[in-house]
Coordinates of C-alpha atoms in Angstrom, one line a residue:
M300 CA -0.1 7.5 5.3
L301 CA 2.6 5.7 7.2
S302 CA 6.2 4.6 6.3
N303 CA 6.0 1.1 7.6
C304 CA 8.7 -1.6 7.9
G305 CA 6.9 -4.8 8.8
S306 CA 8.2 -8.2 7.6
D307 CA 10.4 -9.8 5.0
E308 CA 9.4 -11.2 1.6
R309 CA 8.1 -14.4 3.2
N310 CA 6.1 -12.5 5.8
K311 CA 8.7 -13.6 8.4
Y312 CA 10.9 -11.6 10.7
S313 CA 14.4 -12.9 9.8
G314 CA 16.3 -15.1 7.4
G315 CA 15.2 -13.4 4.1
Q316 CA 17.3 -11.9 1.3
A317 CA 18.8 -8.5 1.7
G318 CA 16.7 -5.8 0.1
D319 CA 13.0 -5.5 -0.6
Q320 CA 12.1 -8.3 -3.0
T321 CA 8.3 -7.6 -3.0
G322 CA 8.2 -3.8 -2.6
G323 CA 6.2 -4.4 0.6
E324 CA 8.9 -5.0 3.2
W325 CA 9.3 -1.3 3.8
N326 CA 6.6 0.6 2.1
I327 CA 4.0 3.4 2.4
I328 CA 0.6 2.3 3.6
P329 CA -2.6 3.9 5.0
W330 CA -2.8 4.6 8.7
Y331 CA -4.1 1.7 10.7
N332 CA -4.9 0.9 14.3
R333 CA -2.1 -1.3 15.5
P334 CA -3.1 -0.4 18.4
W335 CA -0.7 2.5 19.2
M336 CA 0.3 3.3 22.7
C337 CA 1.9 6.7 22.1
V338 CA 3.0 9.2 19.5
L339 CA 6.5 10.7 19.6
R340 CA 6.6 14.2 18.2
H341 CA 9.7 16.4 17.8
P342 CA 8.9 20.1 18.6
D343 CA 10.9 21.4 15.6
R344 CA 8.9 21.4 12.4
L345 CA 12.1 21.2 10.3
V346 CA 13.2 18.0 12.2
R347 CA 9.7 16.5 11.7
E348 CA 9.8 17.3 8.0
E349 CA 13.2 15.8 7.5
I350 CA 12.2 12.6 9.4
A351 CA 9.2 12.3 7.1
I352 CA 11.2 12.9 3.9
L353 CA 13.9 10.3 4.9
A354 CA 11.2 7.8 6.0
E355 CA 9.5 8.2 2.6
R356 CA 12.7 7.8 0.7
A357 CA 13.6 4.6 2.6
A358 CA 10.2 3.1 1.8
K359 CA 10.7 3.9 -1.9
N360 CA 14.2 2.4 -2.1
N361 CA 13.7 -1.3 -2.7
L362 CA 17.4 -2.0 -1.8
I363 CA 16.2 -1.6 1.8
G364 CA 14.3 -4.5 3.2
Y365 CA 13.3 -6.1 6.5
D366 CA 15.3 -8.6 8.5
Q367 CA 15.7 -8.5 12.3
S368 CA 18.9 -10.5 12.1
Q369 CA 20.5 -7.9 9.8
R370 CA 18.8 -4.9 11.3
H371 CA 21.8 -2.7 11.6
T372 CA 23.0 -2.9 8.0
F373 CA 20.6 -0.1 7.0
W374 CA 22.3 2.3 9.4
Q375 CA 25.7 1.3 8.1
H376 CA 24.7 2.0 4.5
L377 CA 22.7 5.1 5.4
K378 CA 25.8 6.6 7.2
A379 CA 27.9 5.8 4.1
S380 CA 25.3 7.4 1.8
N381 CA 25.2 11.0 3.0
Y382 CA 22.5 10.0 5.5
D383 CA 20.1 9.8 2.6
P384 CA 18.1 6.5 2.0
A385 CA 17.6 7.4 -1.6
Q386 CA 21.4 7.3 -2.2
I387 CA 21.8 3.7 -0.8
T388 CA 23.0 1.4 -3.7
I389 CA 23.7 -1.8 -1.8
A390 CA 21.0 -4.2 -0.5
C391 CA 20.6 -3.9 3.2
E392 CA 18.1 -4.6 6.0
A393 CA 16.3 -2.9 8.9
D394 CA 13.4 -3.7 11.2
C395 CA 10.8 -1.3 12.3
S396 CA 12.7 0.2 15.3
S397 CA 16.2 0.2 13.8
G398 CA 14.8 1.9 10.7
V399 CA 13.0 4.6 12.7
L400 CA 16.0 5.2 15.0
A401 CA 18.5 5.2 12.1
I402 CA 16.4 7.9 10.3
V403 CA 16.2 10.0 13.5
K404 CA 19.9 9.7 13.9
A405 CA 20.5 10.6 10.3
V406 CA 18.4 13.7 10.7
G407 CA 20.6 14.7 13.6
Y408 CA 23.6 14.6 11.2
R409 CA 21.8 16.3 8.4
L410 CA 20.6 19.2 10.6
N411 CA 23.4 19.1 13.1
V412 CA 21.2 18.4 16.1
S413 CA 23.4 16.8 18.8
A414 CA 20.6 15.1 20.7
L415 CA 19.5 13.3 17.6
K416 CA 23.1 12.3 16.6
N417 CA 23.3 10.6 20.0
V418 CA 20.2 8.4 19.6
N419 CA 21.0 4.8 20.5
Q420 CA 21.0 2.8 17.3
D421 CA 20.8 -0.4 19.3
G422 CA 17.4 0.5 20.7
Y423 CA 14.2 -1.4 20.0
T424 CA 10.5 -0.9 20.4
G425 CA 10.7 -1.7 24.1
N426 CA 12.9 1.3 24.9
E427 CA 12.3 3.5 21.9
R428 CA 9.9 5.7 23.9
S429 CA 12.6 6.6 26.5
I430 CA 15.3 6.9 23.8
L431 CA 13.3 9.5 21.8
K432 CA 12.0 11.3 24.9
A433 CA 15.6 11.8 26.0
A434 CA 16.4 13.2 22.5
G435 CA 13.8 15.9 22.9
F436 CA 10.6 14.3 21.6
T437 CA 7.3 14.9 23.3
V438 CA 5.3 11.8 24.3
L439 CA 1.6 12.1 23.3
T440 CA -0.8 9.5 24.8
A441 CA -4.3 11.2 24.5
S442 CA -6.7 8.9 22.6
K443 CA -7.2 11.4 19.8
Y444 CA -3.6 10.7 18.7
L445 CA -3.8 7.0 18.9
T446 CA -7.2 6.1 17.4
S447 CA -7.0 7.9 14.0
D448 CA -4.6 10.0 12.0
A449 CA -6.7 13.2 12.3
Y450 CA -4.5 14.9 14.8
L451 CA -1.1 13.6 13.6
L452 CA 1.6 15.8 12.0
R453 CA 3.9 14.8 9.2
G454 CA 7.0 13.3 10.9
D455 CA 5.3 12.0 14.0
I456 CA 6.4 8.5 15.1
L457 CA 3.8 6.0 16.2
L458 CA 4.8 3.4 18.8
Y459 CA 3.2 0.2 20.2
D460 CA 5.8 -0.4 22.9
G461 CA 7.5 -3.8 22.6
H462 CA 5.8 -4.6 19.3
H463 CA 5.9 -2.1 16.4
T464 CA 6.7 1.5 15.3
A465 CA 6.1 3.5 12.1
T466 CA 6.4 7.1 10.8
N467 CA 3.5 9.2 9.9
L468 CA 3.8 11.0 6.5
T469 CA 0.7 13.3 6.3
N470 CA -0.8 16.1 8.3
G471 CA -4.2 15.1 9.7
R472 CA -7.3 17.1 8.9
N473 CA -7.5 18.3 12.5
S474 CA -3.8 18.9 13.1
G475 CA -3.9 22.6 12.2
A476 CA -1.2 22.1 9.6
D477 CA -1.2 22.7 5.8
N478 CA -0.6 20.1 3.1
T479 CA -2.9 17.4 4.6
S480 CA -2.2 15.1 1.7
D481 CA 1.4 16.0 0.9
T482 CA 3.7 13.0 0.7
T483 CA 5.7 14.4 -2.2
D484 CA 9.5 14.2 -1.9
K485 CA 11.8 17.1 -2.6
S486 CA 11.9 18.0 -6.3
D487 CA 12.3 21.0 -8.5
N488 CA 8.6 21.4 -8.9
A489 CA 7.5 20.4 -5.4
S490 CA 5.1 22.8 -3.8
N491 CA 5.1 24.2 -0.3
T492 CA 1.5 25.5 -0.1
G493 CA 1.2 29.0 1.4
N494 CA 4.9 29.9 1.3
V495 CA 5.2 29.5 -2.5
A496 CA 2.0 31.5 -3.1
K497 CA 3.1 34.2 -0.7
G498 CA 6.5 34.4 -2.4
Q499 CA 4.9 34.7 -5.9
K500 CA 2.6 37.5 -4.6
W501 CA 5.6 39.3 -3.1
L502 CA 7.6 39.1 -6.3
N503 CA 4.6 40.4 -8.3
S504 CA 4.0 43.3 -5.8
N505 CA 7.6 44.4 -5.5
Y506 CA 9.1 43.5 -8.9
G507 CA 6.0 43.6 -11.3
T508 CA 7.7 45.8 -13.9
L509 CA 10.8 43.7 -14.0
L510 CA 8.8 40.4 -14.2
K511 CA 6.7 41.7 -17.1
S512 CA 9.9 42.5 -19.0
S513 CA 11.8 39.3 -18.1
C514 CA 9.1 36.7 -17.8
G515 CA 6.5 38.3 -20.1
A516 CA 3.8 38.6 -17.4
L517 CA 3.2 38.6 -13.7
L518 CA 3.5 35.2 -12.0
E519 CA 0.5 33.0 -11.7
V520 CA -0.1 32.6 -8.0
D521 CA -0.6 28.8 -8.1
N522 CA 1.6 27.4 -5.3
D523 CA 3.8 25.9 -7.9
Y524 CA 7.5 26.7 -8.0
G525 CA 7.8 26.1 -11.8
A526 CA 9.8 27.5 -14.6
K527 CA 8.4 31.0 -14.5
S528 CA 9.0 31.3 -10.8
R529 CA 12.6 30.2 -11.2
A530 CA 13.1 32.6 -14.0
A531 CA 11.5 35.4 -12.0
T532 CA 13.8 34.6 -9.0
I533 CA 16.9 34.8 -11.2
A534 CA 15.7 38.1 -12.7
V535 CA 15.1 39.6 -9.3
W536 CA 18.4 38.3 -7.9
K537 CA 20.3 39.9 -10.7
D538 CA 18.4 43.2 -10.4
V539 CA 19.2 43.3 -6.6
V540 CA 22.9 42.5 -7.2
N541 CA 23.2 45.1 -10.0
R542 CA 21.7 47.9 -7.9
K543 CA 23.3 46.9 -4.6
Y544 CA 26.8 46.1 -5.8
S545 CA 27.0 47.9 -9.2
F546 CA 27.3 44.8 -11.3
H547 CA 25.9 44.6 -14.9
L548 CA 24.3 41.2 -15.0
T549 CA 21.8 40.6 -17.8
P550 CA 18.3 39.2 -17.1
S551 CA 18.9 36.2 -19.4
N552 CA 20.4 33.0 -18.0
S553 CA 23.4 33.0 -20.4
N554 CA 26.7 32.7 -18.5
F555 CA 24.8 32.5 -15.3
L556 CA 27.3 30.4 -13.5
D557 CA 30.1 32.9 -14.2
S558 CA 27.9 35.9 -13.2
C559 CA 27.1 34.1 -9.9
K560 CA 30.7 33.4 -9.1
T561 CA 31.7 37.0 -10.0
A562 CA 29.0 38.4 -7.8
S563 CA 29.1 35.9 -4.9
A564 CA 31.9 37.5 -3.0
K565 CA 29.7 40.6 -2.4
A566 CA 26.3 38.9 -2.6
L567 CA 27.0 36.2 -0.1
T568 CA 23.9 35.6 2.0
Q569 CA 24.2 33.9 5.4
R570 CA 23.0 33.8 9.0
G571 CA 22.1 37.3 10.1
S572 CA 21.4 38.6 6.5
N573 CA 18.0 40.1 5.9
G574 CA 16.2 41.8 3.0
T575 CA 15.5 40.7 -0.6
L576 CA 18.3 38.2 -1.0
A577 CA 17.4 36.4 2.2
Y578 CA 13.8 36.4 1.0
L579 CA 14.8 34.8 -2.3
V580 CA 16.7 32.1 -0.4
Q581 CA 13.6 31.3 1.6
F582 CA 11.3 31.4 -1.5
V583 CA 13.5 29.1 -3.6
L584 CA 14.0 26.6 -0.7
A585 CA 10.3 26.7 0.0
G586 CA 9.6 25.8 -3.7
R587 CA 12.1 22.9 -3.5
K588 CA 10.5 21.8 -0.2
Y589 CA 13.5 22.4 2.1
Y590 CA 12.2 25.5 3.9
F591 CA 8.9 25.5 5.9
G592 CA 9.3 28.6 8.0
S593 CA 8.0 32.1 7.8
M594 CA 8.7 34.1 4.7
D595 CA 10.2 37.0 6.7
A596 CA 13.4 37.8 4.8
D597 CA 15.3 37.1 8.0
F598 CA 18.1 34.5 7.5
G599 CA 17.9 32.8 10.9
Q600 CA 18.5 29.3 12.2
E601 CA 15.7 27.6 10.3
T602 CA 16.8 29.1 7.0
E603 CA 20.4 28.1 7.7
N604 CA 19.3 24.5 8.5
A605 CA 17.3 24.4 5.2
V606 CA 20.4 25.7 3.3
K607 CA 22.6 23.0 4.8
S608 CA 20.1 20.3 4.0
F609 CA 20.0 21.5 0.4
Q610 CA 23.8 21.7 0.2
R611 CA 24.2 18.2 1.5
D612 CA 21.8 16.8 -1.0
R613 CA 23.5 18.6 -3.9
G614 CA 27.0 17.6 -2.9
L615 CA 28.1 21.1 -2.0
T616 CA 30.2 22.4 0.9
V617 CA 27.8 22.3 3.9
D618 CA 28.4 25.7 5.5
G619 CA 24.9 27.2 5.5
Q620 CA 26.1 30.1 3.4
V621 CA 24.6 31.0 0.1
G622 CA 27.5 31.9 -2.2
G623 CA 28.1 31.4 -5.9
D624 CA 27.9 27.5 -6.1
T625 CA 24.8 27.4 -3.8
W626 CA 23.0 30.3 -5.7
Y627 CA 23.6 28.5 -8.9
A628 CA 22.3 25.1 -7.6
L629 CA 19.2 26.9 -6.2
F630 CA 18.3 28.4 -9.5
N631 CA 19.4 25.6 -11.8

């Protein structure tokens, strides 16, 4: 599937009304052969995922339409909306290249990647290849990337130089990646196949007795970060904090915000942390589709980037540290 910005409500390229009047000016469509001349792929999986998420959100927000003569208004409103297309509330316009470049630039601000922040917003399909290559993207020109979506990764950018560009939203069947049909945006119940199941098994293996008492049973290993997984994470978090810092937090969720704030000074989890609390951060963020790295209980750069992205979306202080407010937001 592609996030594709192609023409205005009259199937023309300029002069239409701001916003997407038909739902088809910027929308999600099946892959098609344009033809494409190259695929631009960022080497960082988290960057690719963030590109795909924002491209999907832009396609779903009908306040964002197509008009070459007003192509920079999308970036202006994106910048004013926490770099999140879903938060845009004023009708604006993009075209294919300004939309793609604006999203890449927004990802730079969301993940604090300098090369992406510096992407030239005035670019167009004629120089998009060189712009994104300079920003760290790999240029793929083998025919297998251009003639079907089988080898594409979610977050790849397709380009027909001088004509059109679009963002790929799915992992191809031969790409070697999981979630081949995953185009689901971030949500409380979104799944991250593999990581969530691994997290559920780990909780069962290490905290089975606690889970049986607090959740009534072991977790069903179903790749779903649902209500039981959230309750289990809270129970384990409190158990770890009680044993490690001599608190007396009850397994129930009553007064949870207060208990978080009380414990957060000692239970702060951040870059360099490792162990159960770091694992819980990864598990919860995987369940909410922010973290796509290894479940290794090692709070490194990828975990910190995921925390920052989550904090930004929730209106929290973006510091990459998991303290009281962030713990509460993760569990709530």
